[in-house]
Coordinates of C-alpha atoms in Angstrom, one line a residue:
M1 CA 33.8 0.9 17.6
E2 CA 32.7 0.1 14.2
T3 CA 29.0 -0.3 12.9
K4 CA 28.4 -2.5 10.0
T5 CA 25.4 -3.7 8.2
I6 CA 25.8 -7.6 7.7
P7 CA 23.6 -9.8 5.3
V8 CA 22.3 -13.0 7.0
V9 CA 21.4 -16.2 5.3
G10 CA 19.0 -18.7 6.8
M11 CA 16.3 -17.0 8.6
A12 CA 12.7 -18.1 8.0
C13 CA 10.7 -16.3 10.5
A14 CA 11.0 -13.4 13.2
G15 CA 11.9 -16.1 15.6
C16 CA 15.1 -16.8 13.6
A17 CA 15.9 -13.0 13.5
A18 CA 15.6 -12.9 17.3
N19 CA 17.8 -16.0 17.7
V20 CA 20.5 -14.5 15.6
E21 CA 20.3 -11.1 17.7
R22 CA 20.7 -12.9 21.0
H23 CA 23.7 -14.8 19.6
L24 CA 25.3 -11.7 18.4
N25 CA 24.8 -9.6 21.4
Q26 CA 26.2 -12.3 23.7
L27 CA 29.5 -12.2 21.9
E28 CA 32.4 -10.5 23.6
G29 CA 33.3 -7.3 21.8
V30 CA 29.7 -7.0 20.4
A31 CA 28.3 -3.5 21.7
S32 CA 24.9 -4.0 20.0
A33 CA 23.2 -5.9 17.3
A34 CA 19.9 -5.5 15.6
V35 CA 18.7 -8.1 13.3
N36 CA 16.1 -7.0 10.4
F37 CA 14.1 -10.0 9.4
A38 CA 12.7 -8.2 6.2
A39 CA 15.9 -6.9 5.1
R40 CA 17.8 -10.2 6.0
T41 CA 20.7 -7.8 7.7
A42 CA 22.2 -7.4 10.9
L43 CA 23.3 -4.0 12.1
V44 CA 26.2 -4.8 14.3
S45 CA 28.4 -2.3 16.6
Y46 CA 31.6 -3.9 17.5
D47 CA 35.0 -3.6 18.8
P48 CA 37.2 -5.0 15.8
K49 CA 40.1 -5.3 18.3
T50 CA 38.1 -7.8 20.5
I51 CA 36.3 -9.6 17.9
S52 CA 36.5 -10.1 13.9
L53 CA 33.9 -10.7 11.5
Q54 CA 34.8 -14.0 10.8
Q55 CA 34.6 -14.9 14.5
M56 CA 31.0 -13.5 14.5
K57 CA 30.2 -15.6 11.3
E58 CA 31.7 -18.9 13.2
A59 CA 29.4 -18.1 16.1
I60 CA 26.2 -17.8 14.1
L61 CA 27.0 -20.9 11.9
K62 CA 26.7 -22.9 15.1
A63 CA 23.4 -21.6 15.7
G64 CA 22.4 -22.5 12.2
F65 CA 22.5 -19.4 10.4
D66 CA 25.3 -17.6 8.3
L67 CA 26.8 -14.2 8.0
V68 CA 28.0 -13.1 4.6
V69 CA 31.4 -11.4 5.5
E70 CA 33.7 -12.5 2.8
E71 CA 34.3 -9.8 -0.1
D72 CA 34.2 -12.5 -2.7
R73 CA 30.7 -13.7 -1.8
S74 CA 27.9 -12.1 -3.6
V75 CA 24.9 -11.7 -1.4
E76 CA 22.8 -11.0 -4.7
E77 CA 24.0 -14.3 -6.1
I78 CA 23.2 -16.1 -2.9
E79 CA 19.8 -14.7 -3.0
K80 CA 19.2 -15.4 -6.5
N81 CA 20.2 -18.9 -6.0
A82 CA 18.1 -19.4 -3.0
F83 CA 15.0 -17.8 -4.9
R84 CA 15.7 -20.2 -7.9
Q85 CA 15.7 -23.2 -5.5
L86 CA 12.6 -22.1 -3.5
R87 CA 10.9 -21.6 -6.8
R88 CA 11.6 -25.1 -8.0
R89 CA 10.3 -26.6 -4.9
V90 CA 7.2 -24.6 -5.0
V91 CA 6.6 -26.1 -8.8
V92 CA 7.4 -29.7 -7.7
S93 CA 5.3 -29.2 -4.3
W94 CA 2.3 -27.9 -6.4
I95 CA 2.5 -30.9 -8.9
L96 CA 2.5 -33.2 -6.1
A97 CA -0.2 -31.5 -4.1
L98 CA -2.6 -31.4 -7.3
L99 CA -1.7 -35.1 -8.0
A100 CA -2.7 -36.0 -4.5
M101 CA -5.8 -34.0 -4.4
S102 CA -7.0 -35.8 -7.8
I103 CA -6.5 -39.0 -6.1
S104 CA -8.2 -38.2 -2.9
M105 CA -11.1 -36.6 -4.7
G106 CA -11.6 -39.8 -7.2
W107 CA -10.6 -37.8 -10.2
I108 CA -7.9 -40.6 -10.5
S109 CA -9.4 -44.1 -10.0
M110 CA -7.6 -46.7 -7.7
P111 CA -8.2 -50.2 -7.5
N112 CA -8.9 -50.1 -3.9
D113 CA -8.5 -47.8 -0.7
N114 CA -5.0 -49.5 0.3
I115 CA -3.7 -48.9 -3.2
R116 CA -4.9 -45.2 -2.9
N117 CA -3.5 -44.6 0.5
Q118 CA -0.2 -46.2 -0.1
T119 CA 0.0 -44.0 -3.3
L120 CA -0.6 -41.0 -1.2
F121 CA 2.0 -42.1 1.2
I122 CA 4.6 -42.2 -1.5
I123 CA 3.6 -38.8 -2.9
A124 CA 3.6 -37.1 0.6
L125 CA 6.9 -38.6 1.3
A126 CA 8.3 -37.2 -1.8
N127 CA 7.0 -34.1 -0.8
L128 CA 8.5 -34.0 2.6
V129 CA 11.9 -35.4 1.3
Y130 CA 12.5 -32.9 -1.6
C131 CA 10.3 -29.7 -1.0
G132 CA 10.2 -29.7 2.8
H133 CA 13.6 -31.1 3.8
S134 CA 14.7 -27.6 4.8
F135 CA 12.1 -27.2 7.4
F136 CA 13.3 -30.5 9.2
A137 CA 16.9 -29.7 8.9
N138 CA 16.6 -26.1 10.3
A139 CA 14.2 -27.4 13.0
L140 CA 16.7 -30.2 14.2
R141 CA 19.5 -27.9 13.8
L142 CA 17.8 -25.4 16.3
L143 CA 16.6 -28.1 18.6
R144 CA 20.3 -29.0 19.3
H145 CA 20.7 -25.4 20.7
G146 CA 17.4 -25.6 22.7
E147 CA 15.6 -23.0 20.1
T148 CA 12.7 -22.8 18.1
N149 CA 11.3 -20.9 15.2
M150 CA 8.6 -21.2 12.3
D151 CA 10.3 -24.2 10.8
T152 CA 9.9 -26.0 14.2
L153 CA 5.9 -25.6 13.7
V154 CA 5.9 -26.6 10.1
A155 CA 8.2 -29.7 10.7
L156 CA 6.3 -30.9 13.5
S157 CA 2.8 -30.3 12.2
T158 CA 3.8 -32.1 8.8
A159 CA 5.4 -34.9 10.6
V160 CA 2.6 -35.5 13.0
S161 CA 0.0 -35.5 10.1
F162 CA 2.1 -37.8 8.0
L163 CA 3.1 -40.3 10.5
F164 CA -0.5 -40.6 11.9
S165 CA -1.5 -41.2 8.1
A166 CA 1.3 -43.8 7.7
Y167 CA 0.0 -45.7 10.8
V168 CA -3.4 -45.9 9.6
T169 CA -2.3 -46.9 6.0
F170 CA 0.1 -49.8 7.2
A171 CA -1.1 -50.9 10.8
P172 CA -3.9 -53.2 9.1
L173 CA -1.2 -54.7 6.8
T174 CA 0.9 -56.0 10.0
H175 CA -2.2 -58.0 11.0
Q176 CA -1.6 -56.6 14.4
P177 CA -4.8 -55.9 16.2
S178 CA -5.9 -52.0 16.0
T179 CA -9.0 -50.4 16.8
L180 CA -8.2 -47.6 14.5
N181 CA -10.8 -47.1 11.9
H182 CA -9.9 -43.8 10.4
Q183 CA -8.9 -42.1 7.4
P184 CA -5.4 -41.1 6.6
F185 CA -5.1 -37.3 5.9
Y186 CA -1.9 -37.1 3.6
D187 CA -3.4 -34.0 2.1
A188 CA -2.6 -31.8 5.3
S189 CA 1.0 -32.7 5.4
I190 CA 1.1 -32.0 1.5
M191 CA -0.6 -28.9 1.6
I192 CA 1.1 -27.3 4.7
I193 CA 4.4 -27.5 2.8
T194 CA 3.1 -26.4 -0.5
F195 CA 1.3 -23.3 1.0
V196 CA 4.3 -22.3 3.2
L197 CA 6.5 -22.6 0.5
T198 CA 4.2 -20.7 -1.8
G199 CA 4.1 -18.0 0.8
R200 CA 7.6 -17.6 1.3
L201 CA 8.2 -17.2 -2.6
M202 CA 5.4 -14.6 -2.7
E203 CA 6.8 -12.9 0.7
T204 CA 10.6 -12.7 -0.9
R205 CA 9.2 -11.2 -4.3
A206 CA 7.3 -8.6 -2.2
K207 CA 10.3 -8.0 0.0
N208 CA 12.4 -7.5 -3.1
G209 CA 10.1 -4.5 -4.0
A210 CA 10.4 -3.1 -0.4
S211 CA 14.1 -3.0 -0.8
S212 CA 14.3 -1.8 -4.4
A213 CA 15.4 1.6 -3.2
I214 CA 18.8 0.4 -2.2
R215 CA 19.1 -1.6 -5.5
Q216 CA 18.4 1.5 -7.3
L217 CA 20.9 3.5 -5.5
M218 CA 23.7 0.8 -6.0
G219 CA 22.7 0.8 -9.7
L220 CA 23.6 4.5 -10.1
A221 CA 27.3 3.9 -9.9
P222 CA 28.9 2.9 -13.4
K223 CA 31.2 -0.1 -13.7
T224 CA 33.9 1.8 -15.8
A225 CA 35.5 5.1 -16.0
R226 CA 37.3 7.0 -18.8
L227 CA 40.7 7.7 -17.4
V228 CA 42.8 10.5 -18.7
N229 CA 46.6 9.4 -19.3
G230 CA 48.3 12.3 -21.0
D231 CA 46.9 12.4 -24.6
E232 CA 45.2 9.0 -24.2
L233 CA 42.0 7.8 -22.7
N234 CA 41.7 4.4 -21.2
L235 CA 38.5 2.6 -20.2
V236 CA 39.3 1.4 -16.6
P237 CA 37.0 -0.4 -13.9
I238 CA 36.3 2.3 -11.3
S239 CA 37.8 0.1 -8.7
T240 CA 41.2 1.1 -9.9
I241 CA 40.7 5.0 -10.0
Q242 CA 42.7 6.7 -7.1
P243 CA 42.2 10.3 -5.7
G244 CA 44.1 12.9 -7.9
D245 CA 43.2 10.9 -11.3
I246 CA 41.7 12.8 -14.1
I247 CA 38.3 11.3 -15.4
E248 CA 36.5 12.5 -18.5
I249 CA 32.8 12.4 -18.7
R250 CA 30.4 12.9 -21.8
T251 CA 26.9 13.6 -22.6
G252 CA 24.7 10.6 -21.3
E253 CA 27.2 9.3 -19.1
K254 CA 27.4 8.7 -15.3
A255 CA 29.9 10.1 -13.0
P256 CA 32.0 7.2 -11.6
V257 CA 33.6 9.0 -8.4
D258 CA 33.4 12.3 -6.5
G259 CA 35.7 15.0 -7.5
I260 CA 36.2 18.5 -8.7
V261 CA 35.7 19.9 -12.3
S262 CA 39.2 20.5 -13.6
K263 CA 38.0 21.3 -17.3
V264 CA 35.2 22.1 -19.4
C265 CA 35.4 21.4 -23.1
N266 CA 33.6 21.1 -26.4
E267 CA 32.3 18.0 -28.0
A268 CA 35.9 17.4 -29.3
P269 CA 37.7 14.5 -30.3
S270 CA 39.2 12.7 -27.4
G271 CA 42.4 14.2 -26.1
A272 CA 41.7 17.5 -27.7
V273 CA 42.6 20.6 -25.5
G274 CA 39.2 22.2 -24.8
G275 CA 38.8 26.0 -23.7
A276 CA 35.6 27.9 -23.4
T277 CA 32.4 26.2 -24.4
S278 CA 29.3 26.7 -26.4
S279 CA 27.9 23.5 -24.6
P280 CA 28.1 24.0 -20.8
L281 CA 28.3 20.8 -18.6
I282 CA 25.1 20.3 -17.2
M283 CA 24.6 17.5 -14.6
D284 CA 21.4 15.8 -13.4
E285 CA 21.9 15.8 -9.8
S286 CA 18.3 14.7 -8.8
M287 CA 19.6 11.4 -7.1
M288 CA 21.5 13.8 -4.8
T289 CA 19.5 17.0 -4.3
G290 CA 15.9 16.0 -5.4
E291 CA 16.4 18.9 -8.2
P292 CA 16.5 17.6 -11.8
L293 CA 19.1 19.9 -13.2
S294 CA 22.1 21.8 -11.8
D295 CA 23.7 25.0 -12.9
P296 CA 26.3 24.7 -15.5
K297 CA 29.5 23.4 -14.0
Q298 CA 32.5 25.4 -13.6
M299 CA 36.1 25.0 -12.5
G300 CA 36.1 23.9 -9.1
D301 CA 32.6 22.7 -9.0
R302 CA 31.7 19.3 -7.3
I303 CA 30.7 16.3 -9.3
F304 CA 29.2 13.4 -7.4
C305 CA 29.1 9.7 -8.4
G306 CA 26.1 8.6 -10.0
T307 CA 25.0 11.9 -11.4
I308 CA 24.3 12.1 -14.9
V309 CA 25.9 14.2 -17.7
R310 CA 22.7 16.0 -19.6
Q311 CA 24.9 18.1 -21.8
G312 CA 28.2 18.7 -22.5
Q313 CA 31.7 17.1 -21.6
G314 CA 34.2 17.8 -19.1
R315 CA 37.0 16.4 -17.2
Y316 CA 37.3 16.4 -13.4
M317 CA 40.0 15.2 -10.7
A318 CA 38.9 12.3 -8.4
Q319 CA 38.7 13.0 -4.7
Q320 CA 36.3 10.5 -2.9
V321 CA 36.5 7.0 -4.4
G322 CA 34.8 3.8 -3.6
E323 CA 33.4 3.6 -0.4
Q324 CA 34.1 7.3 0.4
T325 CA 31.8 8.5 -2.2
M326 CA 28.7 10.4 -1.4
L327 CA 26.7 7.7 -3.0
A328 CA 28.4 5.1 -1.2
Q329 CA 27.6 7.2 2.1
M330 CA 24.0 7.3 1.0
I331 CA 23.6 3.7 0.3
R332 CA 25.3 2.9 3.9
M333 CA 23.1 5.4 5.5
V334 CA 20.0 3.9 4.2
Q335 CA 21.1 0.2 4.7
Q336 CA 21.6 1.1 8.4
A337 CA 18.5 3.1 8.7
Q338 CA 16.5 0.1 7.1
G339 CA 18.4 -2.2 9.6
S340 CA 17.6 -0.3 12.7
K341 CA 14.6 -0.7 14.7
A342 CA 11.7 1.5 15.6
P343 CA 10.6 1.7 19.3
V344 CA 7.2 0.2 18.4
Q345 CA 9.2 -2.9 16.9
R346 CA 10.3 -3.9 20.6
I347 CA 6.8 -5.0 21.3
A348 CA 6.8 -7.5 18.5
D349 CA 10.3 -8.6 19.2
R350 CA 9.2 -9.5 22.8
V351 CA 6.0 -11.1 21.6
A352 CA 7.9 -13.2 18.8
S353 CA 10.6 -14.2 21.2
I354 CA 8.2 -16.3 23.3
F355 CA 5.8 -17.1 20.3
V356 CA 6.8 -20.5 19.1
P357 CA 7.1 -22.1 22.5
T358 CA 3.7 -20.6 23.6
I359 CA 2.1 -22.0 20.6
L360 CA 3.7 -25.6 21.1
C361 CA 2.2 -25.5 24.6
L362 CA -1.3 -24.4 23.1
S363 CA -1.1 -27.2 20.5
L364 CA -0.4 -30.0 23.1
V365 CA -3.1 -28.7 25.3
T366 CA -5.5 -28.6 22.2
F367 CA -4.6 -32.2 21.3
L368 CA -5.0 -33.4 25.0
A369 CA -8.4 -31.7 25.3
W370 CA -9.9 -33.3 22.5
W371 CA -8.4 -36.7 23.0
L372 CA -9.1 -36.9 26.9
L373 CA -12.7 -35.6 26.4
G374 CA -13.7 -37.4 23.3
G375 CA -12.0 -40.6 23.5
E376 CA -10.2 -42.6 20.7
Q377 CA -12.8 -41.8 18.4
Q378 CA -11.8 -38.0 18.6
L379 CA -8.1 -38.7 18.2
P380 CA -8.1 -38.0 14.4
R381 CA -9.8 -34.5 15.2
A382 CA -7.4 -34.0 18.3
I383 CA -4.4 -34.3 15.7
L384 CA -5.9 -32.2 13.2
S385 CA -6.7 -29.5 15.7
A386 CA -3.4 -29.7 17.2
V387 CA -1.6 -29.5 13.5
S388 CA -4.0 -26.5 12.7
V389 CA -2.8 -24.7 15.8
L390 CA 0.8 -25.2 14.9
V391 CA 0.3 -23.9 11.4
I392 CA -1.9 -21.0 11.9
A393 CA 0.2 -19.2 14.6
C394 CA 3.0 -18.4 12.2
P395 CA 4.7 -15.4 13.7
C396 CA 6.2 -14.2 10.3
A397 CA 3.5 -11.5 9.9
L398 CA 4.1 -10.1 13.1
G399 CA 7.9 -10.1 12.6
L400 CA 7.4 -8.5 9.1
A401 CA 4.8 -5.8 10.3
T402 CA 7.4 -3.2 11.2
P403 CA 10.4 -3.7 9.2
T404 CA 8.8 -3.8 5.8
A405 CA 6.9 -0.7 6.4
L406 CA 10.3 1.1 7.6
M407 CA 12.2 -0.4 4.6
V408 CA 9.6 1.0 2.2
G409 CA 9.3 4.3 4.1
I410 CA 12.9 4.9 4.5
G411 CA 13.6 3.9 0.7
K412 CA 11.0 6.3 -0.5
A413 CA 12.5 9.0 1.7
A414 CA 15.8 8.4 -0.1
Q415 CA 14.2 8.7 -3.5
K416 CA 13.0 12.2 -2.6
G417 CA 16.4 13.3 -1.4
I418 CA 15.9 12.7 2.3
L419 CA 18.3 10.5 4.0
V420 CA 16.9 9.1 7.5
K421 CA 19.9 7.6 9.6
D422 CA 17.6 5.5 11.9
A423 CA 14.0 4.3 12.3
T424 CA 13.5 6.1 15.6
A425 CA 13.9 9.6 13.6
L426 CA 11.3 8.3 11.1
E427 CA 8.9 7.4 13.8
H428 CA 9.5 10.5 15.8
L429 CA 9.1 13.1 12.8
R430 CA 5.3 12.5 12.8
Q431 CA 5.2 14.0 16.2
T432 CA 7.0 17.3 15.5
S433 CA 5.0 20.4 17.1
A434 CA 7.7 22.7 17.0
I435 CA 10.6 23.4 14.4
I436 CA 13.6 25.7 14.7
F437 CA 15.4 27.0 11.6
D438 CA 19.0 28.3 11.2
K439 CA 18.9 31.2 9.0
T440 CA 22.0 31.4 6.8
G441 CA 22.4 28.3 4.8
T442 CA 19.1 26.9 5.8
L443 CA 16.5 29.4 4.8
T444 CA 18.8 31.7 2.9
T445 CA 21.8 31.3 0.7
P446 CA 24.4 34.0 0.1
T447 CA 25.3 34.9 -3.3
G448 CA 28.4 37.0 -4.3
S449 CA 29.8 38.6 -7.2
V450 CA 33.3 38.3 -9.0
S451 CA 35.0 41.4 -10.2
G452 CA 38.5 41.7 -11.4
G453 CA 39.4 38.2 -11.0
S454 CA 38.6 38.1 -7.2
A455 CA 35.7 37.6 -5.0
A456 CA 33.9 40.8 -4.0
A457 CA 32.8 41.2 -0.7
T458 CA 29.6 42.1 -1.5
S459 CA 26.5 39.5 -1.2
Q460 CA 23.0 39.4 -1.1
E461 CA 23.3 36.2 3.5
V462 CA 18.9 35.4 -0.7
L463 CA 15.8 33.4 0.2
K464 CA 15.9 29.9 -0.9
P465 CA 13.2 29.0 -3.6
H466 CA 9.9 27.7 -2.1
T467 CA 10.9 28.7 1.4
R468 CA 7.8 30.8 2.3
E469 CA 5.5 28.0 0.7
A470 CA 7.4 25.3 3.1
I471 CA 6.9 27.5 6.1
Q472 CA 3.1 27.9 5.3
S473 CA 2.8 24.3 4.9
L474 CA 4.4 23.7 8.2
K475 CA 2.2 26.2 10.1
D476 CA -1.0 24.9 8.3
R477 CA -0.2 21.4 10.0
G478 CA -0.2 23.4 13.4
I479 CA 3.5 23.3 13.7
A480 CA 5.0 26.2 15.5
V481 CA 8.2 27.8 13.4
H482 CA 11.1 29.5 14.8
M483 CA 14.0 31.1 13.4
M484 CA 17.5 31.6 14.9
S485 CA 19.9 34.0 13.4
G486 CA 23.3 35.6 14.3
D487 CA 22.1 38.6 12.5
K488 CA 21.3 41.9 14.3
E489 CA 17.7 42.8 15.0
E490 CA 16.7 44.5 11.9
R491 CA 18.3 41.8 9.6
A492 CA 16.8 39.2 11.4
A493 CA 13.3 40.6 11.4
H494 CA 13.7 41.3 7.7
W495 CA 14.3 37.5 6.9
A496 CA 11.7 36.2 9.2
H497 CA 9.2 38.6 7.4
E498 CA 10.4 37.5 4.1
A499 CA 10.1 33.7 5.1
G500 CA 6.6 34.2 7.0
I501 CA 7.9 33.2 10.2
D502 CA 6.3 34.8 13.4
H503 CA 8.9 33.7 16.1
Y504 CA 12.4 34.7 15.8
S505 CA 15.7 35.5 17.7
S506 CA 18.6 37.6 16.7
Q507 CA 22.2 37.8 17.5
A508 CA 21.9 34.0 18.6
L509 CA 24.9 32.0 19.9
P510 CA 25.1 28.1 19.7
Q511 CA 24.1 28.2 23.4
D512 CA 21.1 30.2 22.7
K513 CA 19.6 27.8 20.2
E514 CA 20.0 24.8 22.4
D515 CA 18.3 26.9 25.2
L516 CA 15.4 27.5 22.9
V517 CA 15.2 23.5 22.1
R518 CA 15.2 23.0 25.7
R519 CA 12.5 25.5 26.7
L520 CA 10.1 24.4 23.9
Q521 CA 10.7 20.8 25.1
S522 CA 9.8 21.9 28.7
E523 CA 6.6 23.4 27.4
G524 CA 5.6 20.1 26.0
H525 CA 6.7 20.5 22.4
H526 CA 8.3 17.9 20.1
V527 CA 11.1 19.8 18.6
A528 CA 12.8 19.4 15.2
M529 CA 16.0 21.6 14.6
I530 CA 17.1 22.2 11.3
G531 CA 20.8 23.6 10.6
D532 CA 23.9 23.5 8.5
G533 CA 26.8 24.6 10.6
I534 CA 29.1 23.6 13.2
N535 CA 27.3 26.5 15.3
D536 CA 24.1 24.4 15.0
T537 CA 25.5 21.0 16.3
Q538 CA 24.6 21.7 20.1
A539 CA 20.7 22.5 19.1
L540 CA 20.9 19.4 16.9
A541 CA 22.1 17.1 19.4
A542 CA 19.6 18.3 21.8
A543 CA 16.4 18.3 19.7
D544 CA 14.0 15.3 19.4
V545 CA 14.5 15.2 15.8
S546 CA 17.7 16.7 14.0
I547 CA 17.8 17.7 10.4
A548 CA 20.8 18.9 8.5
M549 CA 21.2 20.3 5.0
G550 CA 23.1 18.2 2.7
K551 CA 25.3 21.1 1.6
G552 CA 26.3 22.0 5.0
T553 CA 29.2 20.9 7.4
D554 CA 30.1 17.4 7.9
V555 CA 29.8 18.1 11.8
A556 CA 26.2 18.9 11.3
M557 CA 25.5 15.8 9.0
D558 CA 27.2 13.6 11.7
V559 CA 24.9 14.8 14.5
A560 CA 21.7 15.0 12.6
Q561 CA 19.4 12.0 12.3
V562 CA 17.9 13.4 8.8
T563 CA 19.8 14.9 6.0
L564 CA 18.1 17.0 3.2
M565 CA 20.1 16.3 0.1
G566 CA 18.6 19.4 -1.9
S567 CA 17.8 23.1 -1.0
D568 CA 14.1 22.6 -1.3
L569 CA 12.6 23.0 2.2
R570 CA 9.3 21.5 1.2
T571 CA 11.0 18.0 1.6
I572 CA 10.7 18.8 5.3
T573 CA 6.8 18.4 5.1
D574 CA 7.4 15.3 2.8
A575 CA 9.5 13.8 5.4
I576 CA 6.8 14.7 8.2
D577 CA 4.0 13.1 6.0
L578 CA 5.7 10.1 5.1
S579 CA 6.6 9.7 8.7
K580 CA 2.9 9.8 9.5
R581 CA 2.3 7.4 6.7
T582 CA 4.8 5.0 7.8
T583 CA 3.9 4.9 11.4
R584 CA 0.2 4.4 10.4
M585 CA 1.1 1.8 8.3
I586 CA 3.1 -0.2 10.9
R587 CA 0.2 0.3 13.3
Q588 CA -2.0 -1.4 10.8
N589 CA 0.5 -4.1 10.2
L590 CA 0.8 -5.1 13.9
F591 CA -2.9 -4.6 14.5
W592 CA -3.7 -7.2 11.7
A593 CA -1.0 -9.6 12.6
F594 CA -2.1 -9.6 16.4
I595 CA -5.8 -10.0 15.6
Y596 CA -5.0 -12.7 12.9
N597 CA -3.4 -14.9 15.6
I598 CA -5.9 -13.8 18.3
V599 CA -8.9 -15.0 15.9
C600 CA -7.6 -17.7 14.3
I601 CA -5.8 -19.9 17.0
P602 CA -9.2 -20.6 18.8
L603 CA -10.7 -21.5 15.5
A604 CA -8.1 -23.7 14.6
A605 CA -8.3 -25.5 18.0
G606 CA -12.1 -26.2 17.5
V607 CA -13.4 -23.7 19.9
P608 CA -16.8 -23.1 17.8
Y609 CA -17.8 -26.7 18.6
L610 CA -18.2 -25.6 22.3
F611 CA -20.9 -23.4 21.0
G612 CA -22.6 -25.9 18.8
Y613 CA -20.9 -24.9 15.3
N614 CA -19.6 -27.8 13.7
W615 CA -16.7 -26.0 12.0
Q616 CA -13.1 -25.4 12.5
I617 CA -10.1 -24.3 10.4
T618 CA -8.5 -27.3 9.0
P619 CA -4.5 -27.8 8.5
I620 CA -4.8 -27.1 4.9
L621 CA -7.0 -23.8 5.4
A622 CA -4.6 -22.9 8.3
S623 CA -1.6 -23.1 5.9
A624 CA -3.1 -21.1 3.3
L625 CA -4.3 -18.2 5.7
M626 CA -0.7 -18.3 7.2
A627 CA 0.9 -17.8 3.9
F628 CA -1.7 -14.9 3.1
S629 CA -1.0 -13.1 6.5
S630 CA 2.7 -12.8 5.7
V631 CA 2.1 -11.8 2.1
S632 CA -0.6 -9.3 3.1
V633 CA 1.6 -7.5 5.3
V634 CA 4.4 -7.0 3.0
L635 CA 1.8 -5.8 0.2
N636 CA 0.1 -3.5 2.7
S637 CA 3.5 -1.8 3.3
L638 CA 4.3 -1.5 -0.4
R639 CA 1.3 1.0 -0.8
L640 CA 3.7 3.5 0.7
K641 CA 5.7 3.5 -2.6
L642 CA 2.4 4.5 -4.6
R643 CA 2.3 8.1 -2.9

């Protein structure tokens, strides 16, 4: 099985995401698919022997959407073009809306009502054809597959209001008898499109801010590298770099690939042979470890793609290139995490999947109630009320509530050097009530001395900086802290005391660590396990939340749901606090999204009239409120970036 994050084009609401997800999950060879409306991506696990990406694309194209699976198609360029087109349509729609408003309000005088209505007809038609054509195209395409989404609601509401207004305008001109004596409401069809498009424009800009962490990570890798070829230096695209190539880096430059230092040299002319240096090679590795500067690089030390040379000059041998670099893996992990779904999202997904059909039924009931109870004189109000219900009930806010908060939260964690593999981990971190630390490599780091050209056996298994502070911070939050060590009792007791840990176990084997996890869980604790070695993987797999150290073994990092790229254990409390804030934000978003619809749909249907209040939400106000609800959810999520 392979897992890929695939960009999706053409989604307009949570209903669209549900449709794409359903079609993908129905394909043979697809084990699971989760579509993130906010990120415009699909996280797909599939068997490449059974189904190809191109076959997935063809199936989704038939459903009215598109997957970007071609290497020569730039998602960024597609999004930029779509944004430019959307912005152009918004500008034109506002011009037409202001023109229509000026005519309706009498600011632009017309010879008579017929001329005024016919002019408004032309303006509204132009708005529908140019600015709103995508709503109708998407709605018809989905209708052929028996599906609906937000575009269905917009297309139906604008079509109904426009056609009714057109009939009122032109019926008298046919000299056919008509009892209609109503005013057209072209303004409604124009302003619905204007506000919906404006909302989508603002929503797109806000969502770009939510996904800025990914773009920042992508921007860390340089486009070119200085390749050492004998005595020559050639500037080449990084795509041409192969493992074993020698790369030279200088002050202010970014490392283009991962590798091992092969030479540290003075700031000398290109190609000069360097020896000992008075200007050590200092790298800014904050994007990897969260710590601003590393120790001076020596022969054999690791260099990571995207890290910056703050001082000195050196050469290193490329080892991991392209998609194999640590930076590429970080980007892939963050993308997959942002594309995954938190458990709370399932509620919103179930609601969104039946939302549009339910609203269509409510709109029809609203229309029939007004018309049948009020007669022909209430026909305009019946239509306006039905249109208002269609417009106000946009499921976009519901669909954006969870993924936007997750995107911002996971991106914020990545900026702090905390890599979260999936949304479930971010949601579960806040529930942690007990945490187990492995000792060596997690709480402590061994230091050795070099003597006579060989590594001495003496070492001093040293407590990492800020460890006591981190442990105390966890205890202050009411979290029980345990330490597991393979050391004998005396050494284990010493390090537990140094770290400020009350509960510890000595001479612990891998099974002992797992047993402790199971015991704490049986006592009702939500357990997090932190380790860095192969001997920790059993416990990591059993824990409710598993955390690995970035400098640990690949096996531990593969098992873990969260990876700490640096050695500062205070980031654990950062991760827990961020989990709490993100979950709180999700609940706020879902609450307001639900409340918005629960309150506004009855107001749009005209329920206040039943209680003697001569007021209801009009289609124009409905479109403005709908756009505001979606944008407000995204903006609320962006508050996570401020802390």
